[in-house]
Short mmCIF file of C-alpha atoms and ligand atoms in Angstrom, two decimals:
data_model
loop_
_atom_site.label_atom_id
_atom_site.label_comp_id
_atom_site.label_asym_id
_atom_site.label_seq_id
_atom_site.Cartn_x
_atom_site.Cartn_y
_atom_site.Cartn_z
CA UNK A 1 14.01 -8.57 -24.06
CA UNK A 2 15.83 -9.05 -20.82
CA UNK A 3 17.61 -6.33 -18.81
CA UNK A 4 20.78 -5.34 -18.94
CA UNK A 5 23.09 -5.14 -16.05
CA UNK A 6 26.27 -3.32 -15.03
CA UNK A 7 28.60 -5.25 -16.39
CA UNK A 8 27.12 -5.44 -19.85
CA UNK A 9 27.52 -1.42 -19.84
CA UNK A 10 30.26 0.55 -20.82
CA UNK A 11 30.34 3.28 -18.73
CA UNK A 12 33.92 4.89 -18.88
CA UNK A 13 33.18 8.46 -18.98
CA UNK A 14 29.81 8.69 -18.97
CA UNK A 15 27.78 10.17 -16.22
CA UNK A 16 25.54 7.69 -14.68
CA UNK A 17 22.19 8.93 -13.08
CA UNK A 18 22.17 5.81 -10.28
CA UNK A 19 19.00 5.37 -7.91
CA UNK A 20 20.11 4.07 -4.91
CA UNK A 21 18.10 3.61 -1.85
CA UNK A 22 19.28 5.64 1.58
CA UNK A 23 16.42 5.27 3.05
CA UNK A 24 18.61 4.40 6.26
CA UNK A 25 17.32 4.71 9.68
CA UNK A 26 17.97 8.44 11.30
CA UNK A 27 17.95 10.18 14.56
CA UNK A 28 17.87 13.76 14.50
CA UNK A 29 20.54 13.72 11.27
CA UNK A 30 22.45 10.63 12.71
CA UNK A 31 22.35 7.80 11.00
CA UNK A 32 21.36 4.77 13.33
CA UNK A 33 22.53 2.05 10.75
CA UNK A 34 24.19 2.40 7.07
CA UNK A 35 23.22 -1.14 5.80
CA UNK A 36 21.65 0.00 2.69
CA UNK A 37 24.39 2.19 2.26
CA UNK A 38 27.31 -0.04 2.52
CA UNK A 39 24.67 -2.39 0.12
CA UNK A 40 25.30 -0.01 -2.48
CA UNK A 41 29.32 0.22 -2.61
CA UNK A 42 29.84 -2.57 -4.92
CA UNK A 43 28.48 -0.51 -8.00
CA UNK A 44 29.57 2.31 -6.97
CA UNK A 45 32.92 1.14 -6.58
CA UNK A 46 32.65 -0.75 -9.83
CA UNK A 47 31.69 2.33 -11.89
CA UNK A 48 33.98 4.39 -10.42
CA UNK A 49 37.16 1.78 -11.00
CA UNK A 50 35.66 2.12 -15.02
CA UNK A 51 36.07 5.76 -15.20
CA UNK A 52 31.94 6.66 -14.68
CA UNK A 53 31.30 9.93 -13.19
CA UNK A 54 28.16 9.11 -10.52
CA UNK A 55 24.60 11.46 -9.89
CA UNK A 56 23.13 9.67 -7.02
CA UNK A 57 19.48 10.33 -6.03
CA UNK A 58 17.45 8.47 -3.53
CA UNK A 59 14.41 8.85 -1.43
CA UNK A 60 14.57 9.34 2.51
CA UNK A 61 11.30 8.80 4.97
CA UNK A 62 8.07 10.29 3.51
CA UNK A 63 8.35 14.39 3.11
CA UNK A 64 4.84 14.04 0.84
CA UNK A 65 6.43 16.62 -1.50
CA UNK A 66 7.99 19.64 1.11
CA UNK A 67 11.44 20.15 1.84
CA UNK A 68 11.34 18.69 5.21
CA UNK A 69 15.33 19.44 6.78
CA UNK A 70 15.13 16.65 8.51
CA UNK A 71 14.93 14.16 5.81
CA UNK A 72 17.66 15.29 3.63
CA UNK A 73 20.52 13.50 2.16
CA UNK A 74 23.28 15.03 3.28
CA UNK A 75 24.29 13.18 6.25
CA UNK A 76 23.80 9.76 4.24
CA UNK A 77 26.58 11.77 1.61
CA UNK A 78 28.53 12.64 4.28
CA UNK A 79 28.51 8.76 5.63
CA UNK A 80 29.01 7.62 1.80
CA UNK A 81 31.97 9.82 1.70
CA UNK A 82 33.49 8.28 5.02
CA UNK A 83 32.97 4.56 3.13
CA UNK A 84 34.17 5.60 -0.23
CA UNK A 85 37.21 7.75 1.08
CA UNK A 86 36.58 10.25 -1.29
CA UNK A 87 34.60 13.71 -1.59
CA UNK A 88 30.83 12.88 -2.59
CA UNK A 89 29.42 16.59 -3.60
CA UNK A 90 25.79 17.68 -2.01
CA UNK A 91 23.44 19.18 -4.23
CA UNK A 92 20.97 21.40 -2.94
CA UNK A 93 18.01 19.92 -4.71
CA UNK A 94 17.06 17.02 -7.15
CA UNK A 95 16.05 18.93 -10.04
CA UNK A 96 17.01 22.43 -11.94
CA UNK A 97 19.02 24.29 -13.28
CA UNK A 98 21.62 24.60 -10.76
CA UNK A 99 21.72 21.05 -9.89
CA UNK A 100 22.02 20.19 -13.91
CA UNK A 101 25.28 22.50 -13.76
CA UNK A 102 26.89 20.63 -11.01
CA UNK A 103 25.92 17.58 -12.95
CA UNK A 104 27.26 18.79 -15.77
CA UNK A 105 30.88 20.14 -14.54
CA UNK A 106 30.94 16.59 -12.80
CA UNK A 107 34.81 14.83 -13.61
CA UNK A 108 35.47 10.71 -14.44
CA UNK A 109 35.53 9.83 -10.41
CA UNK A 110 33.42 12.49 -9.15
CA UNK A 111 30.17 11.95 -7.05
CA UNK A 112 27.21 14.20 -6.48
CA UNK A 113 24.49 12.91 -4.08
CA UNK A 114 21.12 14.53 -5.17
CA UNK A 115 18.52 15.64 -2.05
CA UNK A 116 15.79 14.21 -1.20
CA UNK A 117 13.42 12.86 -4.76
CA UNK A 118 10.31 13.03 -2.19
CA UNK A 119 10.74 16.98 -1.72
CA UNK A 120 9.22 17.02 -4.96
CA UNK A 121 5.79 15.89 -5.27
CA UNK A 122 6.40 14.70 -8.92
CA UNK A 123 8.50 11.57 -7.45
CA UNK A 124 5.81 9.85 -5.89
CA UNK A 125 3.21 10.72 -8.86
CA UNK A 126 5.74 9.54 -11.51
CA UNK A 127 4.78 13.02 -12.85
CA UNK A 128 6.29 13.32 -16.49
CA UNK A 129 7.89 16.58 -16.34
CA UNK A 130 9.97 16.12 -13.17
CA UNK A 131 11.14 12.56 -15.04
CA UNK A 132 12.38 14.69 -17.96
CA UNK A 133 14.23 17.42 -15.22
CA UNK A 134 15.51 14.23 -13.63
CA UNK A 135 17.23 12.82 -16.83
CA UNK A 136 18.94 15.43 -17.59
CA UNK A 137 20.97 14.07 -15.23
CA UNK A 138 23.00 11.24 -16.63
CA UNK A 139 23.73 9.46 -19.59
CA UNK A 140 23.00 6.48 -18.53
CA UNK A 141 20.38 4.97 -16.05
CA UNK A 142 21.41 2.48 -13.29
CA UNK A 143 18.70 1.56 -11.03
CA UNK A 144 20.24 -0.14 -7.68
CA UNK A 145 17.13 0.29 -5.60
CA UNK A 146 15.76 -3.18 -4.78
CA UNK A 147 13.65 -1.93 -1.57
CA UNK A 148 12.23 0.93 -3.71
CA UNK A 149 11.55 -1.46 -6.89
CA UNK A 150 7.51 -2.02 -6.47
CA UNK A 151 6.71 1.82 -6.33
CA UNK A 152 6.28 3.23 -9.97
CA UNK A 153 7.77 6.47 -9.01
CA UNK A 154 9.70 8.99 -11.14
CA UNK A 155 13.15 7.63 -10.20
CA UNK A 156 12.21 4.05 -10.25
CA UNK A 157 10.79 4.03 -13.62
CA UNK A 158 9.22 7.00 -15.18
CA UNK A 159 13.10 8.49 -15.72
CA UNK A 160 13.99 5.53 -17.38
CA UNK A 161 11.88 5.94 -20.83
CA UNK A 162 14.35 8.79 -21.50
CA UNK A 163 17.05 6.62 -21.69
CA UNK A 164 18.71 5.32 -24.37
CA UNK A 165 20.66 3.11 -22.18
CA UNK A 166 19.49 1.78 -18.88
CA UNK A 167 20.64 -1.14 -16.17
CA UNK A 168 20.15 -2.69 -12.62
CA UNK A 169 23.07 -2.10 -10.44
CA UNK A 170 24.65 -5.39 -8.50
CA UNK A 171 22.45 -5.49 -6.16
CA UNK A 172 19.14 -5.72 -8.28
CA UNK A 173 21.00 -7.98 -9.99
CA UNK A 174 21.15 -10.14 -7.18
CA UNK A 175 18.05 -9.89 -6.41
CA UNK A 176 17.05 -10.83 -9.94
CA UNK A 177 19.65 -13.57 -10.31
CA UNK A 178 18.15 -15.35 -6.80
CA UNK A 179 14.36 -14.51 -6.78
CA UNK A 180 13.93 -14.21 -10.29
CA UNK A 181 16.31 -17.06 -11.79
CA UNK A 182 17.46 -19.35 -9.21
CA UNK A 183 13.44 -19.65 -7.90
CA UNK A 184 12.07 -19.64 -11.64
CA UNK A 185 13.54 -23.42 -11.78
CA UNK A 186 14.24 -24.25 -8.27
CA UNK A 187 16.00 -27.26 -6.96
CA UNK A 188 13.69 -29.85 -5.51
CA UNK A 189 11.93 -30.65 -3.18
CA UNK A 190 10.92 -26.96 -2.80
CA UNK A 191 10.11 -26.03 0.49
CA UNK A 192 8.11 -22.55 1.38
CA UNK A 193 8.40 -21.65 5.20
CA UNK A 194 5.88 -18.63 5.65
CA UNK A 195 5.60 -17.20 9.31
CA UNK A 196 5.08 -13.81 10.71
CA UNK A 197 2.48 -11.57 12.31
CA UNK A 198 -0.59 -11.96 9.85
CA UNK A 199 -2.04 -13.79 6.77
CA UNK A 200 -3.78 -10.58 5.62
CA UNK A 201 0.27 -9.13 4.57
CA UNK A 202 0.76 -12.46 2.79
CA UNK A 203 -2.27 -13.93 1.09
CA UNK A 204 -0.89 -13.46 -2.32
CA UNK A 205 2.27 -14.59 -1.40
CA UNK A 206 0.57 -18.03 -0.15
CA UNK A 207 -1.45 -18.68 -3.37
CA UNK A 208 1.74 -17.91 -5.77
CA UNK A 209 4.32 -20.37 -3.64
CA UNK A 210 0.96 -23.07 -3.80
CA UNK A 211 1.34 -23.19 -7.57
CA UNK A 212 5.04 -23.53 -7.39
CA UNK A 213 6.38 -25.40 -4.22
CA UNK A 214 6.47 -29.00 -3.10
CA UNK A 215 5.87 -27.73 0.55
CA UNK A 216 4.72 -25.06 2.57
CA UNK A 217 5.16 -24.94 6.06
CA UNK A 218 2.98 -22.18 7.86
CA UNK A 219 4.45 -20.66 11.59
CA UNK A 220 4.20 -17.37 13.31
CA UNK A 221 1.07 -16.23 14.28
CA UNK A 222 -0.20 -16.62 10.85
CA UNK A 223 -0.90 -20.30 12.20
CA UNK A 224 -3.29 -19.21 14.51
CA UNK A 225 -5.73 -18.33 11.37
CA UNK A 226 -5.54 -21.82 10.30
CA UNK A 227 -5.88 -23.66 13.31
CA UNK A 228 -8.87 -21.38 14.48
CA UNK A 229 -10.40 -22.22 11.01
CA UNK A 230 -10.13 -25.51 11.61
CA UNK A 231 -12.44 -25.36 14.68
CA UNK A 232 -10.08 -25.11 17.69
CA UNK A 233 -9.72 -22.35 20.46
CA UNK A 234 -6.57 -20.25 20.05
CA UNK A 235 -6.87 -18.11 23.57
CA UNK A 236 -6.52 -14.33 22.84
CA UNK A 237 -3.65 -15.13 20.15
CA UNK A 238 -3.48 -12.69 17.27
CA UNK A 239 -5.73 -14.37 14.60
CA UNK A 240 -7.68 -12.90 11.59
CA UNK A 241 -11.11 -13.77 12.00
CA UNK A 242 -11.84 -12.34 8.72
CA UNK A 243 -9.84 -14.80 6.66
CA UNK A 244 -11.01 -18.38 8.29
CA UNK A 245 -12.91 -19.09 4.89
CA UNK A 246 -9.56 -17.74 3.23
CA UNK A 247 -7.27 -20.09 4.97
CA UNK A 248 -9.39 -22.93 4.23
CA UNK A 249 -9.55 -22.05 0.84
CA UNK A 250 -5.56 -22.38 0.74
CA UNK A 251 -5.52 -25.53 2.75
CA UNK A 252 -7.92 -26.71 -0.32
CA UNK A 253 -5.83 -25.27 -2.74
CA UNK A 254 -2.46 -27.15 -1.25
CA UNK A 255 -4.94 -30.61 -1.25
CA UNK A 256 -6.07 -29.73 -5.27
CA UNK A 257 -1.91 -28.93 -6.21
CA UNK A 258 -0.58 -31.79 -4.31
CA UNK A 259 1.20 -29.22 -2.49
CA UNK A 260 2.14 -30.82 1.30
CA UNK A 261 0.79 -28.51 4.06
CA UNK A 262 2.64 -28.45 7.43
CA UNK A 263 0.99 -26.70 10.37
CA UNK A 264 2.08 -26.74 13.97
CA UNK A 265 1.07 -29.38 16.23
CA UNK A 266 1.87 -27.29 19.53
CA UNK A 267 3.00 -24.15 20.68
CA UNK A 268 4.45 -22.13 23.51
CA UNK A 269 2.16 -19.69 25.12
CA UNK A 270 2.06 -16.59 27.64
CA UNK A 271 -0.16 -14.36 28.74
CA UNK A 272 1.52 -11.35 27.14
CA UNK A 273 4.61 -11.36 24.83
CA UNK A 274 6.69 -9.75 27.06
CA UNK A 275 6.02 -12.30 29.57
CA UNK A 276 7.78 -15.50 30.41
CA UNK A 277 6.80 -18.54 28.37
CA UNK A 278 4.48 -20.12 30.88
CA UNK A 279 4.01 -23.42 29.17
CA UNK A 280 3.96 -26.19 26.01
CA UNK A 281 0.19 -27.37 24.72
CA UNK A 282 -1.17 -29.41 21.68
CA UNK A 283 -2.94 -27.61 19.04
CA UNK A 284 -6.37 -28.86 20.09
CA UNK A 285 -5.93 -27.20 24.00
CA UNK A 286 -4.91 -23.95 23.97
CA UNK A 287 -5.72 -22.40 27.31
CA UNK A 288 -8.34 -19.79 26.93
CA UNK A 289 -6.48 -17.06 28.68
CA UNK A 290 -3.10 -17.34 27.30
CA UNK A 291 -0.94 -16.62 23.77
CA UNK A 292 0.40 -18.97 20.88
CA UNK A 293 4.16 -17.22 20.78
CA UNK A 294 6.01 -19.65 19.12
CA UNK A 295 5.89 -22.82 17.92
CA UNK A 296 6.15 -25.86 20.54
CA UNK A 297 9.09 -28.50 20.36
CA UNK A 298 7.14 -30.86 18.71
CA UNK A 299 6.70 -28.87 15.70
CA UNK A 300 10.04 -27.73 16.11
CA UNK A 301 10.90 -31.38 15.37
CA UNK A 302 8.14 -31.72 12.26
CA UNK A 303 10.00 -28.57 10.55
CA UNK A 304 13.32 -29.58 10.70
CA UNK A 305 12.49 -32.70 9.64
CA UNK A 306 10.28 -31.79 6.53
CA UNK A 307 13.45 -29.66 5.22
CA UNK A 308 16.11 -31.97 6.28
CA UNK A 309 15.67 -33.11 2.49
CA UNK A 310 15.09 -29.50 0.82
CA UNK A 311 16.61 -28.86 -2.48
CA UNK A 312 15.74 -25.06 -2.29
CA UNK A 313 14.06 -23.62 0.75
CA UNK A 314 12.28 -20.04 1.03
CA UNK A 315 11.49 -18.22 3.80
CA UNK A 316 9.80 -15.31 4.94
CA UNK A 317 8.17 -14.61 8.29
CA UNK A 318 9.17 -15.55 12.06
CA UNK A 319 7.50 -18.66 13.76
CA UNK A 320 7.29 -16.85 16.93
CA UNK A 321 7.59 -13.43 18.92
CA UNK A 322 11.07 -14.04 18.55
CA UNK A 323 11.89 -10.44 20.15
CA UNK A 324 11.76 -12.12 23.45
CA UNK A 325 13.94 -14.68 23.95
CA UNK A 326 11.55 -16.68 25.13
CA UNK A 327 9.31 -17.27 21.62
CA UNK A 328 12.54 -17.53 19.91
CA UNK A 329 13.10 -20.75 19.98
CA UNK A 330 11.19 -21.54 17.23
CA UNK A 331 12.82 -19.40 14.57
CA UNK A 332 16.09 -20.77 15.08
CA UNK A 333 15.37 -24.16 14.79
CA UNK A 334 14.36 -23.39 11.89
CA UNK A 335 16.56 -21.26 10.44
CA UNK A 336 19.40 -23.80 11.86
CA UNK A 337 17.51 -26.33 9.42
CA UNK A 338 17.47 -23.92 6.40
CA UNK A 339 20.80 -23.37 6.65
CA UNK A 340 22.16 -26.77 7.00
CA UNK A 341 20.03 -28.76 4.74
CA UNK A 342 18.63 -26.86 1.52
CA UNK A 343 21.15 -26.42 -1.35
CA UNK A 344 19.31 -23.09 -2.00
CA UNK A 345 18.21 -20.80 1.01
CA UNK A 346 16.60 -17.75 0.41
CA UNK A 347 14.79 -15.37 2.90
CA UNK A 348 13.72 -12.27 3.00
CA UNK A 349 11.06 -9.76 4.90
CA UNK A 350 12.31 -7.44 7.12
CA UNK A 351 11.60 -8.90 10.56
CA UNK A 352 12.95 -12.28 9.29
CA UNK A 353 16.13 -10.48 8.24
CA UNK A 354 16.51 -8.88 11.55
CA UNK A 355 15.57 -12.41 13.19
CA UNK A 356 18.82 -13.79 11.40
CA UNK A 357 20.95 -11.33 12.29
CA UNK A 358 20.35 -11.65 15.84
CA UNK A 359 20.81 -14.53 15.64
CA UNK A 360 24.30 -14.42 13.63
CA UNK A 361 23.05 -17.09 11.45
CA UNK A 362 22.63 -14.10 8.52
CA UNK A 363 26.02 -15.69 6.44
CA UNK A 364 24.26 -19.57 6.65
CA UNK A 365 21.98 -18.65 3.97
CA UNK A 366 22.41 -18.53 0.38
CA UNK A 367 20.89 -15.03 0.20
CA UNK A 368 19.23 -12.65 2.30
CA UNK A 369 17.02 -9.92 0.12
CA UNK A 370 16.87 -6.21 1.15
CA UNK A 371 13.20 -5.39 0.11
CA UNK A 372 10.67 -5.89 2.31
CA UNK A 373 7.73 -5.07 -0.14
CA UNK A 374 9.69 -5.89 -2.54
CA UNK A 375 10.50 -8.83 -1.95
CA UNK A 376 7.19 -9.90 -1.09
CA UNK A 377 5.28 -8.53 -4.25
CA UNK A 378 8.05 -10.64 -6.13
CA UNK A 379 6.73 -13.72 -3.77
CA UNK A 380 3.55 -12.99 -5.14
CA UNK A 381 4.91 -13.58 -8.58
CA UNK A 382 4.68 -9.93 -9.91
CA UNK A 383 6.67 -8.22 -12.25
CA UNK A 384 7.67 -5.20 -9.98
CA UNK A 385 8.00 -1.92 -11.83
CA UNK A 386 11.19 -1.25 -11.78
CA UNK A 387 12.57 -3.94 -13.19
CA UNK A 388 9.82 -3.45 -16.37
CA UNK A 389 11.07 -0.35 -16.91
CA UNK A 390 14.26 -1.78 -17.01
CA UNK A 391 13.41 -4.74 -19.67
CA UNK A 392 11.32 -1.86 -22.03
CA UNK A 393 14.62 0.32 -21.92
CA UNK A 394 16.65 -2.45 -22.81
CA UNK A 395 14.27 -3.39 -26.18
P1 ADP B 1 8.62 -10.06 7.98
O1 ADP B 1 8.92 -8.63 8.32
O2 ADP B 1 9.83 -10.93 8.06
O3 ADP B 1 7.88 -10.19 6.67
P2 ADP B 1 6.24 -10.04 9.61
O4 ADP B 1 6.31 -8.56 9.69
O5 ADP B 1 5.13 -10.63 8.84
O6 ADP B 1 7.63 -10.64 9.12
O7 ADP B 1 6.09 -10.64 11.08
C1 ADP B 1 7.04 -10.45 12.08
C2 ADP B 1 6.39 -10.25 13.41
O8 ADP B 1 5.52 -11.32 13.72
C3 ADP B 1 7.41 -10.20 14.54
O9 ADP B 1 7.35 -8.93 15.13
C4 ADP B 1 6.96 -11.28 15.50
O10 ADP B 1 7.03 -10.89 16.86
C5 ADP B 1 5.50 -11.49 15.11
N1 ADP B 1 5.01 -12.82 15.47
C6 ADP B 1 5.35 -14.01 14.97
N2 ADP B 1 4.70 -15.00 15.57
C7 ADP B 1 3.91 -14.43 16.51
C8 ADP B 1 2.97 -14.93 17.46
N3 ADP B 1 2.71 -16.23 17.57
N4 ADP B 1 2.34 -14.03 18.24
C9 ADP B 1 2.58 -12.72 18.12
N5 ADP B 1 3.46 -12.20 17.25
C10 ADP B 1 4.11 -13.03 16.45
MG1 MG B 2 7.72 -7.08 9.18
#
């Protein structure tokens, strides 16, 4: 069965038990930046417009179970309420009998932000009695929590079971509709750019694109594994020396699935990452005492050129230390080349998201996704938890 989504709901005045994820950045109770916040609006806004009444619960940080002051809610209600333009009400917990009677007494257009799920122990263990506590909540179950969707935690899927009617909120559903759709039967060629600080983070990531795309190109310091595993020097450049026999394994794997493997043919080096880039080599002569930070102009060149043609592209992972100016280079050429060649763009990780946004180049892609784990456990061609729980509510 598939899941359901907002729109196929009919919500008008029913309370709706919605996990969203605030898990915003904070600094002593002020919130540095309200992306995931603002992220969530569009159901909101869409629930409230039908007449829904809304119980909002969310995670923040990692309390392991004690009410930590500093990681409650509140300020992320308070910010909420500033967006919305309308009261949202602070409960003083997540579960019990008060909070069930604030629930309860809740009107058609009323909010009530729940504190912290992770005071609670039971949230993390998906322990069955605070799931109950927690449904009593709401009527109905919208999950809107992409970042949070790999954890099987209470709120994320153990709540849902005691549902007789459960959906994703817009966002998952765009999440769903671009990683889980439009990347099921992608437009081709398909073209896999994978970059970023280590192979370790992204091994099954790698082996789930191989069976799927038409290319993968490999950047970011990830590289280094590959080219040190194919015999040459790579300085004192971040490499895994544990996963040489791993990376030839995937350049074997590419070779058995016809899958065309693009590595870099030079790269700009320093001897630090904060340094100044101190020069361009080859592949084959990296000097001993320096750092691979980005990929050279040569490769720059190979990149854009093997996506000039993509149909859809995917990317996760920088092709250099882009936080210096200097190694950035790299990542914009190619996200310049995502964005103006493949029909379909999709990137995600949280670095690479960052990357783009620096760069102002975040609105050039089809889609940018807001999980970081997440996302890449749906790379590796999982079915994430949450959105199980979902499909078995919906049977
Ligand atoms: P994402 O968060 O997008 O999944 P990662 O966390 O895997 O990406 O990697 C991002 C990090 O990798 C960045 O901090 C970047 O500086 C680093 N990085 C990329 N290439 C290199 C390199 N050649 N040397 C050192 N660090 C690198
Ligand atoms: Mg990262």
């Amino acid at each position: 069965m598939s899941i359901r989504f907002l729109k196929h709901m009919d919500v008008k005045g029913k309370r709706l038990l919605i996990r969203v994820d605030f898990n915003v950045p904070m600094d002593q109770g002020v919130i540095r930046e309200d992306m995931r916040i603002r992220a969530s609006l569009p159901t909101l806004q869409t629930a409230l417009e039908q007449g829904a009444s809304l119980v909002l619960c969310s995670h923040m940080g990692s309390p392991k179970g004690q009410v930590i002051p500093e990681l409650s809610l509140k300020p992320a209600a308070e910010h909420l309420a500033g967006l919305l333009g309308k009261p949202v009400l602070m409960a003083p917990d997540c579960i019990g009998p008060e909070v069930e009677k604030m629930a309860q007494t809740l009107q058609p257009g009323q909010i009530l932000m729940l504190e912290n799920l992770r005071f609670h122990p039971g949230e993390t263990k998906n322990d069955p009695e605070f799931c109950r506590q927690l449904a009593r909540l709401g009527e109905i179950y919208v999950n809107d929590a992409f970042g949070t969707s790999h954890r099987a935690h209470a709120s994320t899927t153990g709540v849902a079971a005691h549902f007789s009617q459960c959906c994703a909120g817009l966002l998952m559903q765009k999440e769903w509709e671009y990683l889980g759709l439009t990347l099921a039967d992608p437009q081709r060629p398909y073209v896999a750019i994978s970059g970023g600080a280590k192979v370790s983070t992204k091994l099954g990531v790698l082996h789930n694109l191989l069976d799927k795309v038409d290319r993968l190109i490999i950047g970011g310091a990830m590289a280094n594994t590959f080219i040190k595993s194919l015999g040459f020097a790579v300085g004192i450049s971040l490499v895994e020396n544990d996963l040489l026999d791993e990376a030839r394994k995937i350049m074997e794997k590419a070779k058995a699935k016809d899958v065309a493997l693009y590595l870099p043919v030079d790269f700009v080096f320093a001897p630090d990452p904060k340094a100044q880039a101190a020069g361009v080599c080859p592949y084959q002569n990296v000097p001993a005492d320096q750092m691979i930070l980005d990929i050279g102009p040569a490769t720059q060149v190979l990149f854009a050129e093997v996506l000039a043609t993509a149909g859809t592209a995917v990317w996760n992972g920088p092709m250099g230390a882009f936080e210096n100016p200097d190694f950035a280079q790299g990542s914009l050429t190619v996200a310049k080349a995502v964005a103006e060649n493949a029909r379909v763009s999709i990137v995600g990780g949280g670095d690479t998201d960052a990357m783009l946004h620096a760069a102002k180049m975040a609105d050039k892609v089809s889609f940018i996704s807001t999980g970081g784990g997440a996302f890449l456990e749906f790379m590796e061609g999982k079915e994430l938890p949450a959105f199980k729980a979902l499909r078995e509510c919906s049977k």
